[in-house]
GROMACS .gro file of C-alpha atoms in nm:
model
  360
    1MET     CA    1  -5.220  -4.601   2.783
    2TYR     CA    2  -4.953  -4.831   2.782
    3ILE     CA    3  -4.944  -4.857   2.393
    4LYS     CA    4  -5.033  -4.436   2.337
    5PHE     CA    5  -4.690  -4.428   2.609
    6ALA     CA    6  -4.457  -4.628   2.378
    7LEU     CA    7  -4.534  -4.523   2.058
    8LYS     CA    8  -4.456  -4.139   2.147
    9LEU     CA    9  -4.175  -4.325   2.280
   10ARG     CA   10  -4.076  -4.498   1.915
   11GLU     CA   11  -4.225  -4.151   1.748
   12ARG     CA   12  -3.871  -3.985   1.892
   13ASP     CA   13  -3.655  -4.267   1.783
   14ASP     CA   14  -3.513  -4.296   2.041
   15VAL     CA   15  -3.381  -4.684   1.941
   16GLY     CA   16  -3.165  -4.509   1.603
   17VAL     CA   17  -2.838  -4.537   1.692
   18PHE     CA   18  -2.887  -4.875   1.843
   19GLY     CA   19  -3.059  -4.998   1.533
   20VAL     CA   20  -2.773  -4.882   1.284
   21LEU     CA   21  -2.504  -5.005   1.569
   22THR     CA   22  -2.667  -5.343   1.513
   23LYS     CA   23  -2.684  -5.384   1.204
   24VAL     CA   24  -2.276  -5.286   1.174
   25ARG     CA   25  -2.270  -5.566   1.406
   26ASN     CA   26  -2.444  -5.828   1.228
   27THR     CA   27  -2.284  -5.720   0.895
   28GLY     CA   28  -1.953  -5.815   1.022
   29HIS     CA   29  -2.086  -6.095   1.226
   30ASP     CA   30  -2.226  -6.182   0.860
   31ILE     CA   31  -1.931  -6.225   0.691
   32LYS     CA   32  -1.693  -6.435   0.962
   33HIS     CA   33  -1.925  -6.706   0.927
   34ASN     CA   34  -1.878  -6.636   0.485
   35ILE     CA   35  -1.512  -6.683   0.603
   36ALA     CA   36  -1.561  -6.929   0.792
   37ILE     CA   37  -1.749  -7.194   0.598
   38LEU     CA   38  -1.405  -7.125   0.312
   39LYS     CA   39  -1.154  -7.200   0.668
   40SER     CA   40  -1.348  -7.537   0.781
   41ASN     CA   41  -1.318  -7.630   0.393
   42CYS     CA   42  -0.890  -7.545   0.416
   43TYR     CA   43  -0.790  -7.707   0.791
   44HIS     CA   44  -1.018  -7.965   0.637
   45LYS     CA   45  -0.780  -8.001   0.325
   46GLU     CA   46  -0.440  -7.846   0.429
   47GLY     CA   47  -0.411  -7.946   0.847
   48HIS     CA   48  -0.501  -7.749   1.133
   49GLN     CA   49  -0.223  -7.522   1.115
   50ALA     CA   50  -0.258  -7.401   0.757
   51PRO     CA   51  -0.225  -7.040   0.699
   52CYS     CA   52  -0.594  -7.022   0.588
   53LYS     CA   53  -0.671  -6.650   0.551
   54TYR     CA   54  -0.891  -6.498   0.337
   55GLY     CA   55  -0.993  -6.077   0.304
   56ASP     CA   56  -1.354  -5.993   0.379
   57ALA     CA   57  -1.412  -5.683   0.203
   58VAL     CA   58  -1.573  -5.811  -0.095
   59TYR     CA   59  -1.828  -6.050   0.109
   60MET     CA   60  -1.882  -5.790   0.329
   61MET     CA   61  -2.026  -5.618  -0.060
   62LEU     CA   62  -2.170  -5.889  -0.125
   63PHE     CA   63  -2.386  -5.917   0.132
   64GLY     CA   64  -2.459  -5.497   0.158
   65LEU     CA   65  -2.566  -5.629  -0.195
   66VAL     CA   66  -2.778  -5.923  -0.050
   67GLN     CA   67  -2.991  -5.682   0.226
   68ILE     CA   68  -3.024  -5.371  -0.042
   69ILE     CA   69  -3.291  -5.561  -0.231
   70MET     CA   70  -3.416  -5.740   0.080
   71SER     CA   71  -3.471  -5.359   0.169
   72PHE     CA   72  -3.727  -5.315  -0.083
   73ILE     CA   73  -3.973  -5.577   0.124
   74PRO     CA   74  -4.254  -5.283   0.267
   75ASP     CA   75  -4.233  -5.330   0.588
   76LEU     CA   76  -4.294  -5.613   0.920
   77HIS     CA   77  -4.611  -5.757   0.797
   78ASN     CA   78  -4.429  -5.829   0.462
   79MET     CA   79  -4.178  -6.068   0.665
   80ALA     CA   80  -4.378  -6.325   0.868
   81TRP     CA   81  -4.202  -6.601   0.575
   82VAL     CA   82  -3.853  -6.405   0.691
   83SER     CA   83  -3.896  -6.429   1.062
   84ILE     CA   84  -4.008  -6.822   1.014
   85VAL     CA   85  -3.652  -6.893   0.826
   86ALA     CA   86  -3.472  -6.695   1.050
   87ALA     CA   87  -3.604  -6.922   1.405
   88ILE     CA   88  -3.531  -7.240   1.273
   89MET     CA   89  -3.215  -7.095   1.119
   90SER     CA   90  -3.112  -6.975   1.498
   91PHE     CA   91  -3.284  -7.331   1.668
   92THR     CA   92  -3.010  -7.532   1.377
   93TYR     CA   93  -2.752  -7.395   1.415
   94SER     CA   94  -2.733  -7.367   1.832
   95SER     CA   95  -2.789  -7.687   1.861
   96ILE     CA   96  -2.567  -7.806   1.637
   97GLY     CA   97  -2.300  -7.558   1.867
   98LEU     CA   98  -2.477  -7.686   2.189
   99GLY     CA   99  -2.438  -8.084   2.112
  100LEU     CA  100  -2.058  -7.955   1.946
  101GLY     CA  101  -1.969  -7.861   2.334
  102ILE     CA  102  -2.144  -8.165   2.515
  103THR     CA  103  -1.967  -8.370   2.301
  104THR     CA  104  -1.598  -8.231   2.344
  105VAL     CA  105  -1.695  -8.220   2.735
  106ILE     CA  106  -1.722  -8.602   2.746
  107GLU     CA  107  -1.399  -8.659   2.481
  108ASN     CA  108  -1.179  -8.416   2.688
  109GLY     CA  109  -1.321  -8.702   3.032
  110ARG     CA  110  -1.277  -8.337   3.185
  111ILE     CA  111  -1.425  -7.981   3.238
  112MET     CA  112  -1.194  -7.744   3.190
  113GLY     CA  113  -1.172  -7.352   3.284
  114SER     CA  114  -1.189  -7.192   3.612
  115LEU     CA  115  -1.519  -7.037   3.816
  116THR     CA  116  -1.263  -6.697   3.827
  117GLY     CA  117  -1.261  -6.720   3.451
  118VAL     CA  118  -0.961  -6.678   3.163
  119PRO     CA  119  -0.658  -6.539   3.356
  120ALA     CA  120  -0.545  -6.186   3.298
  121SER     CA  121  -0.154  -6.040   3.348
  122ASN     CA  122  -0.328  -5.810   3.610
  123ILE     CA  123  -0.631  -5.664   3.836
  124ALA     CA  124  -0.694  -5.389   3.574
  125ASP     CA  125  -0.697  -5.592   3.228
  126LYS     CA  126  -0.937  -5.860   3.458
  127LEU     CA  127  -1.172  -5.572   3.534
  128TRP     CA  128  -1.187  -5.454   3.166
  129LEU     CA  129  -1.267  -5.825   3.055
  130VAL     CA  130  -1.517  -5.852   3.293
  131PHE     CA  131  -1.679  -5.526   3.199
  132GLN     CA  132  -1.612  -5.625   2.779
  133GLY     CA  133  -1.825  -5.977   2.962
  134ILE     CA  134  -2.116  -5.778   3.130
  135GLY     CA  135  -2.180  -5.578   2.749
  136ASP     CA  136  -2.149  -5.943   2.596
  137ILE     CA  137  -2.411  -6.052   2.797
  138ALA     CA  138  -2.629  -5.723   2.809
  139PHE     CA  139  -2.648  -5.792   2.487
  140ALA     CA  140  -2.788  -6.064   2.438
  141TYR     CA  141  -3.153  -5.957   2.494
  142PRO     CA  142  -3.159  -5.681   2.223
  143TYR     CA  143  -3.540  -5.749   2.103
  144THR     CA  144  -3.693  -5.478   2.311
  145VAL     CA  145  -3.574  -5.264   1.968
  146ILE     CA  146  -3.858  -5.388   1.752
  147LEU     CA  147  -4.121  -5.586   2.032
  148LEU     CA  148  -4.386  -5.278   2.017
  149GLU     CA  149  -4.364  -5.319   1.535
  150ILE     CA  150  -4.373  -5.653   1.572
  151GLN     CA  151  -4.694  -5.596   1.852
  152ASP     CA  152  -4.838  -5.367   1.620
  153THR     CA  153  -4.833  -5.656   1.283
  154LEU     CA  154  -5.072  -5.917   1.566
  155GLU     CA  155  -5.399  -5.971   1.527
  156SER     CA  156  -5.705  -5.943   1.809
  157PRO     CA  157  -5.883  -6.079   1.969
  158PRO     CA  158  -5.688  -6.239   2.164
  159PRO     CA  159  -5.527  -5.844   2.354
  160GLU     CA  160  -5.231  -5.761   2.114
  161ASN     CA  161  -5.049  -5.707   2.475
  162LYS     CA  162  -5.170  -5.960   2.623
  163THR     CA  163  -5.021  -6.243   2.302
  164MET     CA  164  -4.664  -6.033   2.308
  165LYS     CA  165  -4.660  -6.117   2.665
  166LYS     CA  166  -4.732  -6.481   2.657
  167ALA     CA  167  -4.438  -6.527   2.361
  168SER     CA  168  -4.224  -6.270   2.513
  169MET     CA  169  -4.168  -6.513   2.836
  170ILE     CA  170  -4.208  -6.803   2.608
  171ALA     CA  171  -3.848  -6.657   2.443
  172ILE     CA  172  -3.708  -6.583   2.723
  173LEU     CA  173  -3.625  -6.861   2.848
  174ILE     CA  174  -3.621  -7.074   2.589
  175THR     CA  175  -3.359  -6.820   2.431
  176THR     CA  176  -3.145  -6.797   2.808
  177PHE     CA  177  -3.130  -7.206   2.876
  178PHE     CA  178  -2.976  -7.225   2.464
  179TYR     CA  179  -2.772  -6.955   2.589
  180LEU     CA  180  -2.636  -7.011   2.918
  181CYS     CA  181  -2.605  -7.359   2.797
  182CYS     CA  182  -2.382  -7.287   2.424
  183GLY     CA  183  -2.193  -7.071   2.640
  184CYS     CA  184  -2.113  -7.261   2.971
  185PHE     CA  185  -2.035  -7.597   2.759
  186GLY     CA  186  -1.837  -7.437   2.535
  187TYR     CA  187  -1.638  -7.273   2.841
  188ALA     CA  188  -1.591  -7.644   2.973
  189ALA     CA  189  -1.557  -7.779   2.646
  190PHE     CA  190  -1.208  -7.544   2.584
  191GLY     CA  191  -1.154  -7.342   2.916
  192ASN     CA  192  -0.936  -7.051   2.912
  193GLN     CA  193  -0.908  -7.129   2.542
  194THR     CA  194  -1.228  -7.084   2.389
  195PRO     CA  195  -1.276  -6.805   2.117
  196GLY     CA  196  -1.515  -6.537   2.061
  197ASN     CA  197  -1.765  -6.711   1.949
  198LEU     CA  198  -1.719  -7.179   1.900
  199LEU     CA  199  -1.805  -7.151   1.475
  200THR     CA  200  -1.643  -6.909   1.355
  201GLY     CA  201  -1.325  -6.902   1.620
  202PHE     CA  202  -1.234  -7.302   1.550
  203GLY     CA  203  -1.268  -7.446   1.822
  204PHE     CA  204  -1.465  -7.745   1.632
  205TYR     CA  205  -1.278  -7.856   1.278
  206GLU     CA  206  -1.480  -8.160   1.268
  207PRO     CA  207  -1.683  -8.270   1.161
  208TYR     CA  208  -1.583  -7.965   0.846
  209TRP     CA  209  -1.922  -7.998   0.699
  210LEU     CA  210  -2.073  -7.977   0.977
  211ILE     CA  211  -1.932  -7.649   1.125
  212ASP     CA  212  -2.019  -7.557   0.710
  213PHE     CA  213  -2.392  -7.572   0.733
  214ALA     CA  214  -2.401  -7.421   1.117
  215ASN     CA  215  -2.252  -7.090   0.941
  216ALA     CA  216  -2.454  -7.145   0.646
  217CYS     CA  217  -2.813  -7.149   0.886
  218ILE     CA  218  -2.618  -6.882   1.043
  219VAL     CA  219  -2.513  -6.667   0.796
  220LEU     CA  220  -2.948  -6.693   0.611
  221HIS     CA  221  -3.050  -6.595   0.997
  222LEU     CA  222  -2.858  -6.309   1.038
  223VAL     CA  223  -2.953  -6.200   0.623
  224GLY     CA  224  -3.279  -6.197   0.777
  225GLY     CA  225  -3.246  -6.036   1.128
  226TYR     CA  226  -3.042  -5.753   0.931
  227GLN     CA  227  -3.455  -5.674   0.798
  228ILE     CA  228  -3.628  -5.722   1.114
  229TYR     CA  229  -3.410  -5.480   1.303
  230SER     CA  230  -3.428  -5.237   1.005
  231GLN     CA  231  -3.802  -5.231   0.939
  232PRO     CA  232  -3.847  -5.022   1.221
  233ILE     CA  233  -3.567  -4.773   1.151
  234TYR     CA  234  -3.691  -4.772   0.796
  235GLY     CA  235  -4.061  -4.756   0.895
  236ALA     CA  236  -3.976  -4.419   1.128
  237VAL     CA  237  -3.831  -4.242   0.870
  238ASP     CA  238  -4.121  -4.341   0.571
  239ARG     CA  239  -4.332  -4.140   0.820
  240TRP     CA  240  -4.120  -3.837   0.888
  241CYS     CA  241  -4.074  -3.761   0.609
  242SER     CA  242  -4.436  -3.810   0.453
  243LYS     CA  243  -4.572  -3.601   0.749
  244ARG     CA  244  -4.247  -3.319   0.628
  245TYR     CA  245  -4.310  -3.328   0.330
  246PRO     CA  246  -4.646  -3.427   0.250
  247ASN     CA  247  -4.699  -3.283  -0.140
  248SER     CA  248  -4.327  -3.452  -0.262
  249GLY     CA  249  -4.415  -3.697  -0.520
  250PHE     CA  250  -4.013  -3.877  -0.453
  251VAL     CA  251  -4.105  -3.892  -0.088
  252ASN     CA  252  -4.485  -4.025  -0.141
  253ASN     CA  253  -4.537  -4.094  -0.488
  254PHE     CA  254  -4.611  -4.556  -0.585
  255TYR     CA  255  -4.469  -4.681  -0.908
  256GLN     CA  256  -4.566  -5.061  -1.020
  257LEU     CA  257  -4.342  -5.264  -1.130
  258LYS     CA  258  -4.382  -5.589  -1.351
  259LEU     CA  259  -4.144  -5.851  -1.410
  260PRO     CA  260  -4.144  -6.166  -1.579
  261ARG     CA  261  -4.234  -6.428  -1.370
  262LEU     CA  262  -4.282  -6.229  -1.107
  263PRO     CA  263  -4.604  -6.071  -0.912
  264ALA     CA  264  -4.593  -5.704  -0.929
  265PHE     CA  265  -4.442  -5.509  -0.624
  266GLN     CA  266  -4.490  -5.172  -0.579
  267LEU     CA  267  -4.140  -4.973  -0.589
  268ASN     CA  268  -4.118  -4.582  -0.393
  269MET     CA  269  -3.803  -4.337  -0.489
  270PHE     CA  270  -3.734  -4.218  -0.148
  271ARG     CA  271  -3.668  -4.566  -0.037
  272ILE     CA  272  -3.516  -4.654  -0.259
  273CYS     CA  273  -3.273  -4.464  -0.208
  274PHE     CA  274  -3.300  -4.384   0.142
  275ARG     CA  275  -3.249  -4.774   0.218
  276THR     CA  276  -2.975  -4.785   0.000
  277ALA     CA  277  -2.737  -4.527   0.146
  278TYR     CA  278  -2.902  -4.699   0.500
  279VAL     CA  279  -2.737  -5.026   0.386
  280VAL     CA  280  -2.334  -4.821   0.230
  281SER     CA  281  -2.357  -4.694   0.563
  282THR     CA  282  -2.399  -5.004   0.802
  283THR     CA  283  -2.202  -5.231   0.550
  284GLY     CA  284  -1.883  -4.933   0.519
  285LEU     CA  285  -1.927  -4.937   0.928
  286ALA     CA  286  -1.851  -5.288   0.937
  287ILE     CA  287  -1.578  -5.276   0.691
  288LEU     CA  288  -1.419  -5.032   0.901
  289PHE     CA  289  -1.459  -5.204   1.293
  290PRO     CA  290  -1.432  -5.510   1.199
  291TYR     CA  291  -1.403  -5.628   1.638
  292PHE     CA  292  -1.712  -5.899   1.680
  293ASN     CA  293  -1.648  -5.896   2.060
  294GLN     CA  294  -1.579  -5.580   2.150
  295VAL     CA  295  -1.881  -5.385   1.961
  296ILE     CA  296  -2.127  -5.660   2.077
  297GLY     CA  297  -2.002  -5.513   2.397
  298VAL     CA  298  -2.051  -5.178   2.315
  299LEU     CA  299  -2.332  -5.205   2.126
  300GLY     CA  300  -2.539  -5.437   2.428
  301ALA     CA  301  -2.395  -5.165   2.683
  302LEU     CA  302  -2.522  -4.865   2.508
  303GLY     CA  303  -2.903  -5.057   2.458
  304PHE     CA  304  -2.955  -5.230   2.749
  305TRP     CA  305  -3.016  -4.993   3.054
  306PRO     CA  306  -3.230  -4.717   2.784
  307LEU     CA  307  -3.406  -4.947   2.584
  308ALA     CA  308  -3.450  -5.308   2.861
  309ILE     CA  309  -3.483  -5.088   3.120
  310TYR     CA  310  -3.547  -4.714   3.110
  311PHE     CA  311  -3.811  -4.731   2.903
  312PRO     CA  312  -3.983  -5.004   3.038
  313VAL     CA  313  -3.983  -4.876   3.391
  314GLU     CA  314  -4.136  -4.594   3.282
  315MET     CA  315  -4.386  -4.674   3.098
  316TYR     CA  316  -4.483  -4.872   3.391
  317PHE     CA  317  -4.533  -4.556   3.591
  318VAL     CA  318  -4.728  -4.385   3.388
  319GLN     CA  319  -4.973  -4.671   3.289
  320ARG     CA  320  -5.024  -4.775   3.650
  321LYS     CA  321  -5.010  -4.406   3.849
  322VAL     CA  322  -4.717  -4.523   4.049
  323GLU     CA  323  -4.691  -4.250   4.335
  324ALA     CA  324  -4.349  -4.061   4.402
  325TRP     CA  325  -4.184  -4.175   4.670
  326SER     CA  326  -4.400  -4.517   4.743
  327ARG     CA  327  -4.192  -4.878   4.848
  328LYS     CA  328  -4.291  -4.935   4.440
  329TRP     CA  329  -4.131  -4.619   4.328
  330ILE     CA  330  -3.856  -4.642   4.485
  331VAL     CA  331  -3.743  -4.989   4.394
  332LEU     CA  332  -3.811  -4.997   4.089
  333ARG     CA  333  -3.573  -4.607   4.050
  334THR     CA  334  -3.306  -4.849   4.254
  335PHE     CA  335  -3.318  -5.100   3.984
  336SER     CA  336  -3.325  -4.895   3.688
  337PHE     CA  337  -3.019  -4.684   3.858
  338ILE     CA  338  -2.819  -5.049   3.919
  339CYS     CA  339  -2.872  -5.137   3.536
  340PHE     CA  340  -2.761  -4.792   3.490
  341LEU     CA  341  -2.433  -4.886   3.640
  342VAL     CA  342  -2.435  -5.240   3.391
  343SER     CA  343  -2.457  -5.044   3.101
  344LEU     CA  344  -2.120  -4.764   3.174
  345LEU     CA  345  -1.888  -5.015   3.295
  346GLY     CA  346  -2.025  -5.309   3.011
  347LEU     CA  347  -2.010  -4.978   2.809
  348ILE     CA  348  -1.638  -4.886   2.962
  349GLY     CA  349  -1.484  -5.184   2.909
  350SER     CA  350  -1.636  -5.272   2.580
  351LEU     CA  351  -1.448  -4.944   2.473
  352GLU     CA  352  -1.117  -4.988   2.614
  353GLY     CA  353  -1.152  -5.320   2.440
  354ILE     CA  354  -1.201  -5.216   2.097
  355ILE     CA  355  -0.980  -4.931   2.167
  356SER     CA  356  -0.686  -5.151   2.227
  357GLU     CA  357  -0.776  -5.409   1.941
  358LYS     CA  358  -0.758  -5.073   1.691
  359LEU     CA  359  -0.358  -4.982   1.851
  360SER     CA  360  -0.227  -5.344   1.844
   0.00000   0.00000   0.00000
């Protein structure tokens, strides 16, 4: 029952907009790390105060070109190697950032910052920052968008839902540990001067080769992450168009292509056109809205309540046949409503941040 209800929700493509926005965020994030490598080398040669500035449009277009090629991967079932590489890269750069943060705290000899966080000129500005921070935190767990798609790739026995439950618990614990450690030690190292991104904001300058390596790992991680988040949308569009136009050769016909020294692969004209247009559109949006932290907050606020709270709660009600106005029903409804308010505050604060950045 749980899976059937979840699949019905997925067929409605309620996560489509969030998926597109996530790709916009990944594109912008990837370009920041490409440029960060160039800046790191520049600061090492010219000094930390050197005006090392680089344009980002060319790198965004190169990233988009790579994603167009990667989009020819048929579906998630063919992406195990991409997921493994992305996971390794994630652990690598997170460990480097955490290690540099701990090292900086030890070198400083004290913990920077305060319990009240970054000061603001007035209460209103402080509230906007708090709301934006809520959105940033909410974005930390966006995996709900692809959870069911990943579960579909698992083999049984044991049952897919039990395997996924165990894997999700392990992933949440490990991710929470790294996120908390990186965030806390980053703030402890730099206090109120902590950049929005420790690696691209140049809280750390040396050793420059290690910073370059960490940013390269992030680039590879985001190349894979973009595809993993895109594949559910690609699959939903493919299924819908096949049902809507069952007699269309453009939509349903596949052609085999064999290149020298490469294995043969299947091409579909509709997939080529749609996926190319999709990547081009998300790349264009990333160029228009290069505000990393603010966009993160908007994405987190948009996706947190509906995908991580509302749908799972509704699924649980259906699966366990929870009676209306029972104690469990009231508790979960209250929890869902509180999370809705949190998402709303995060969205308001992050939108204000984007507007302020655009007008400044």
